[in-house]
Short mmCIF file of C-alpha atoms in Angstrom, two decimals:
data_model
loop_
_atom_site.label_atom_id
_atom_site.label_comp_id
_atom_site.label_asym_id
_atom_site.label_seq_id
_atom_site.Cartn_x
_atom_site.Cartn_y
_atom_site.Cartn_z
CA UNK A 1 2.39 -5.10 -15.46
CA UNK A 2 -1.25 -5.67 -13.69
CA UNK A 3 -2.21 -3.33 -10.51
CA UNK A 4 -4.34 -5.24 -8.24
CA UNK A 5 -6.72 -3.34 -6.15
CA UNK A 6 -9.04 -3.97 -3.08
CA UNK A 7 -11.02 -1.62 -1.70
CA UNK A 8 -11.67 -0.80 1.41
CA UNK A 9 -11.47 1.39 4.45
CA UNK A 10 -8.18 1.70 6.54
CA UNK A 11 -8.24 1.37 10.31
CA UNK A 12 -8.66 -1.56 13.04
CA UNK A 13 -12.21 -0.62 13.06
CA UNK A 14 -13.27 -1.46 9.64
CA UNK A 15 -11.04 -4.44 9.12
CA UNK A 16 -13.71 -7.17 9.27
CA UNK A 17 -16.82 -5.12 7.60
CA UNK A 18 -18.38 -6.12 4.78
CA UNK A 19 -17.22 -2.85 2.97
CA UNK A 20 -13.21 -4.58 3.20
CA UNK A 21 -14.36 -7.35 1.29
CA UNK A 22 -12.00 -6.37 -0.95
CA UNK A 23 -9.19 -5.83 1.30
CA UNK A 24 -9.41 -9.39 2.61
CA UNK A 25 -9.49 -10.35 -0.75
CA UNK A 26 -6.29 -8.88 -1.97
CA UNK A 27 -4.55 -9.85 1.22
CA UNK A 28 -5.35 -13.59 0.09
CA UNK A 29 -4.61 -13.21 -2.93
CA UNK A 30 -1.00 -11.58 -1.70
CA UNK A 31 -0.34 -14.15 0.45
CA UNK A 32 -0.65 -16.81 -1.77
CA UNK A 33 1.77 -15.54 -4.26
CA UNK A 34 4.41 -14.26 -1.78
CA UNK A 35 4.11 -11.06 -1.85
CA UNK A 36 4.22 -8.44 1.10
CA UNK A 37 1.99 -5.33 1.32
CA UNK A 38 5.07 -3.23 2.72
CA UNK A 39 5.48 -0.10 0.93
CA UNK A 40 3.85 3.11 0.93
CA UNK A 41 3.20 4.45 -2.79
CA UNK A 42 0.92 7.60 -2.75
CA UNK A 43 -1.95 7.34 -0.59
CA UNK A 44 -1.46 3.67 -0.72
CA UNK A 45 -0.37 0.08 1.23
CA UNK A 46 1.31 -1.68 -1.90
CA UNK A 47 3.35 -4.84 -2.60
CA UNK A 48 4.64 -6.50 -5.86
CA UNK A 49 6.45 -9.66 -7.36
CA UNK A 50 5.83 -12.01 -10.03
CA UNK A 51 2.87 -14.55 -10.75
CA UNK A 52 2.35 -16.90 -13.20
CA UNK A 53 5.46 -14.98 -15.10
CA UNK A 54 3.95 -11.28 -15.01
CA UNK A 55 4.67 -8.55 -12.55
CA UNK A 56 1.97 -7.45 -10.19
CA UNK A 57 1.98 -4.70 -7.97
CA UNK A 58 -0.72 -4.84 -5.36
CA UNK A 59 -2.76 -2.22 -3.52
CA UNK A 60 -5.25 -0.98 -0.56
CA UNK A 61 -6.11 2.34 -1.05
CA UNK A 62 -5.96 4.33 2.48
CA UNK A 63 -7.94 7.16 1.43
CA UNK A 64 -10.78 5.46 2.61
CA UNK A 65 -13.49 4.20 0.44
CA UNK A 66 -15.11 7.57 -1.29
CA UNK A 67 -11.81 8.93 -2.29
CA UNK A 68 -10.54 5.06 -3.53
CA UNK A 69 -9.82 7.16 -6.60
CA UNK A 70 -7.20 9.22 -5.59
CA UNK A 71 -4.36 6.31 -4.84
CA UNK A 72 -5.63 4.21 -8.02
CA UNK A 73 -4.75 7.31 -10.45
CA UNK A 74 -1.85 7.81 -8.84
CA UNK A 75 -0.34 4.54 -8.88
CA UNK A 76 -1.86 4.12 -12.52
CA UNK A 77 0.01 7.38 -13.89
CA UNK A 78 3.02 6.58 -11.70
CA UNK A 79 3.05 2.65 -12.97
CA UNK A 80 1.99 3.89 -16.67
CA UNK A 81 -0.65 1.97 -16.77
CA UNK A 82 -3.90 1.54 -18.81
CA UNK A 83 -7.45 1.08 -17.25
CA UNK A 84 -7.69 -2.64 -19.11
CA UNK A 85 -4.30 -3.29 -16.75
CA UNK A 86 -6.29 -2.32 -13.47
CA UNK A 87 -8.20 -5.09 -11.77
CA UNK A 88 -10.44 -3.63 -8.84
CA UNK A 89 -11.50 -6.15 -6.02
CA UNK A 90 -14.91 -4.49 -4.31
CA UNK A 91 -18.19 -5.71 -2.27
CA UNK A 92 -21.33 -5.70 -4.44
CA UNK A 93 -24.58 -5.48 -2.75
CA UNK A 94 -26.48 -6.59 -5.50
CA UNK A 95 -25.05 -10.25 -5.53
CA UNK A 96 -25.87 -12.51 -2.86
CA UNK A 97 -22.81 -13.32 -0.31
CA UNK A 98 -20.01 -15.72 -1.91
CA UNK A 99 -21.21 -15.06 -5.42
CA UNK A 100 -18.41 -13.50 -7.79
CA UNK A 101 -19.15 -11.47 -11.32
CA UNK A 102 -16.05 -10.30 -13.15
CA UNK A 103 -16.35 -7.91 -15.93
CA UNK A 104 -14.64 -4.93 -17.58
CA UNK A 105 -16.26 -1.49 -17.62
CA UNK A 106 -19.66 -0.54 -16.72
CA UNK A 107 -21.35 1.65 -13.89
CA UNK A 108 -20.75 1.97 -10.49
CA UNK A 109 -23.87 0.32 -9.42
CA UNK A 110 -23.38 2.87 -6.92
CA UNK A 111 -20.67 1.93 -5.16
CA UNK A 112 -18.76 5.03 -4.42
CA UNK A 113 -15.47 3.53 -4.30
CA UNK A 114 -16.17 2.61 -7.92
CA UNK A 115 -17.25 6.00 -8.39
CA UNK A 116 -14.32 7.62 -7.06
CA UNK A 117 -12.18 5.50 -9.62
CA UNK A 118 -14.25 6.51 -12.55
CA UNK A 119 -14.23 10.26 -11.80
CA UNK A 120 -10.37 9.93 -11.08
CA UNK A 121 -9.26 8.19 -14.45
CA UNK A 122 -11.77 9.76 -16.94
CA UNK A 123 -12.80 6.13 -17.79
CA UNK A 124 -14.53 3.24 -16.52
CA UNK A 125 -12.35 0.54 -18.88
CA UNK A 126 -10.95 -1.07 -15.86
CA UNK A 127 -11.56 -4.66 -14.98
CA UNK A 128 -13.56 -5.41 -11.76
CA UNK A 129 -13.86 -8.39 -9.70
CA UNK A 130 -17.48 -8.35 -7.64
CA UNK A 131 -17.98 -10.03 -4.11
CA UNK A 132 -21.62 -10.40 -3.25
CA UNK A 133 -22.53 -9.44 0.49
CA UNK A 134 -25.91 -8.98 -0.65
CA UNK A 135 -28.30 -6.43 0.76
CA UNK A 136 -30.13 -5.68 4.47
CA UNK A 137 -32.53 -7.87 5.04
CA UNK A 138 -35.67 -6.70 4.05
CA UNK A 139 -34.10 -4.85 1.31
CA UNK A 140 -34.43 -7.14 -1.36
CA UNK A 141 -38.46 -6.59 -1.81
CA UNK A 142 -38.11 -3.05 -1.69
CA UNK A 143 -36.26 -0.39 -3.73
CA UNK A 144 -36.74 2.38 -1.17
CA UNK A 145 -33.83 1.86 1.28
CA UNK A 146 -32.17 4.40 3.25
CA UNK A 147 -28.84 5.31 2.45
CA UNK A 148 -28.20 5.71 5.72
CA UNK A 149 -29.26 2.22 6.25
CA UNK A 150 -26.86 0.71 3.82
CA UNK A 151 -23.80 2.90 5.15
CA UNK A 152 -24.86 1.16 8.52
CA UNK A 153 -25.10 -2.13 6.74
CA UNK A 154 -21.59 -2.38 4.49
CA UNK A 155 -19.36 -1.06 7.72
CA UNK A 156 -21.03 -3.41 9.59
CA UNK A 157 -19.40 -6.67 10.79
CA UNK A 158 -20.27 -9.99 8.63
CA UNK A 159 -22.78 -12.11 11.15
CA UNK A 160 -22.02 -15.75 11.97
CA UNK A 161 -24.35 -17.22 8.96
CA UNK A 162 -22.27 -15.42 6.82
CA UNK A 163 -18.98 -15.82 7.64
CA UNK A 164 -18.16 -19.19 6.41
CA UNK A 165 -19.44 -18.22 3.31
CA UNK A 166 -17.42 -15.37 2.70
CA UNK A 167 -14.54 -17.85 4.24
CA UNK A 168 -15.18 -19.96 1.57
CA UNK A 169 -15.10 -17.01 -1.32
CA UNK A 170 -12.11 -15.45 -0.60
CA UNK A 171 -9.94 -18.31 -2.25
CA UNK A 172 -12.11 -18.70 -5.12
CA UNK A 173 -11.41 -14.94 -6.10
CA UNK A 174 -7.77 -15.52 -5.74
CA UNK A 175 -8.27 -18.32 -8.32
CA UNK A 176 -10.63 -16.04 -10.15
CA UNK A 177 -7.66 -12.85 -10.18
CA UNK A 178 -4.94 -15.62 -11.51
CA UNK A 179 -7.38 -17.31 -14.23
CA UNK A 180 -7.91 -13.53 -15.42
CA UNK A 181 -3.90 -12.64 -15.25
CA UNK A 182 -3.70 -16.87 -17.27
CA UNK A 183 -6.25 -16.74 -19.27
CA UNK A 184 -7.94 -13.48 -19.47
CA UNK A 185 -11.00 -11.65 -19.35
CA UNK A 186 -13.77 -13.99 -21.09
CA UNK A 187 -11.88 -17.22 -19.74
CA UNK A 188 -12.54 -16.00 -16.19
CA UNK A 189 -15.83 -14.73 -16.67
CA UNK A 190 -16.49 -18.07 -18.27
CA UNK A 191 -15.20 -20.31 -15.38
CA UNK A 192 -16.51 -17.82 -12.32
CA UNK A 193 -19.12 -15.48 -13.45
#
């Protein structure tokens, strides 16, 4: 069994900010393989069935995003899991929008929700599908950014430029979370990375 996780903030208000990136992901990716995100489990929306011959269960966190920890471990203790059979969808500020890196392990780059999950499992062994949405503009030339200013930036709305882009993305990670469940880890690093 895989557990498929985007991250993400509950609530009508977030649902189209850049920080959900991963939530629209999953949803996608849900979609496309039949499968309905109708169950509560822990502190989480979840969903499974069967694709390409495995069982899946899916998930969105509703702890919202600092405390994404706290519904992964449980549904990873409650599912018996192991971090290599976690796949976490997120936003990454440090790739440009519609680019995708897919790797196991690692820091959190700072992302907190990938902090959370780290300091809730003990270990960082968990596979993790990146979505660039890149960083505030005027950002890129300098290190010193506010951290207020990036809070302001990831719950904010994508603009119209971006938009198609990220239109555009959000199938090519559902390809990208099937090649890794097909074909594994270097195969879809290989094809998407």
């Amino acid at each position: 069994m895989k557990l498929i996780v985007g991250l993400g903030n509950p609530g009508r208000g977030y649902a189209n900010s850049r920080h959900n990136l991963g939530f629209m992901c999953l949803n996608h990716f849900a979609r496309t393989h039949n499968i309905s995100l109708d169950k509560k489990l822990g502190q989480a929306r979840t969903g499974s069935g069967e694709v390409a011959g495995g069982e899946v269960v899916v998930a969105r966190p509703q702890t919202y995003m600092n405390r994404s920890g706290q519904a992964v471990s449980r549904l990873v203790r409650r599912f018996k899991l192991v971090p290599e059979d976690v796949i976490i969808i997120h936003d990454d500020l440090d790739l440009a929008p519609g680019k995708i890196r897919i790797r196991q392990g690692g820091g959190s780059g700072g992302h907190k929700g990938i902090d959370s999950i780290i300091a809730e499992l003990g270990n960082r062994d968990f596979l993790r599908v990146r979505v660039g949405i890149g960083r505030p503009a005027g950002a890129e030339a300098s290190t010193e950014i506010a951290e207020a200013d990036i809070i302001s930036y990831v719950l904010s709305d994508f603009t119209l430029d971006e938009k198609p882009i990220i239109a555009q993305t959000i199938p090519v990670v559902s390809d990208a979370i099937l090649c890794l469940l097909t074909e594994g880890l270097t195969a879809a690093m290989n094809k998407y990375n």
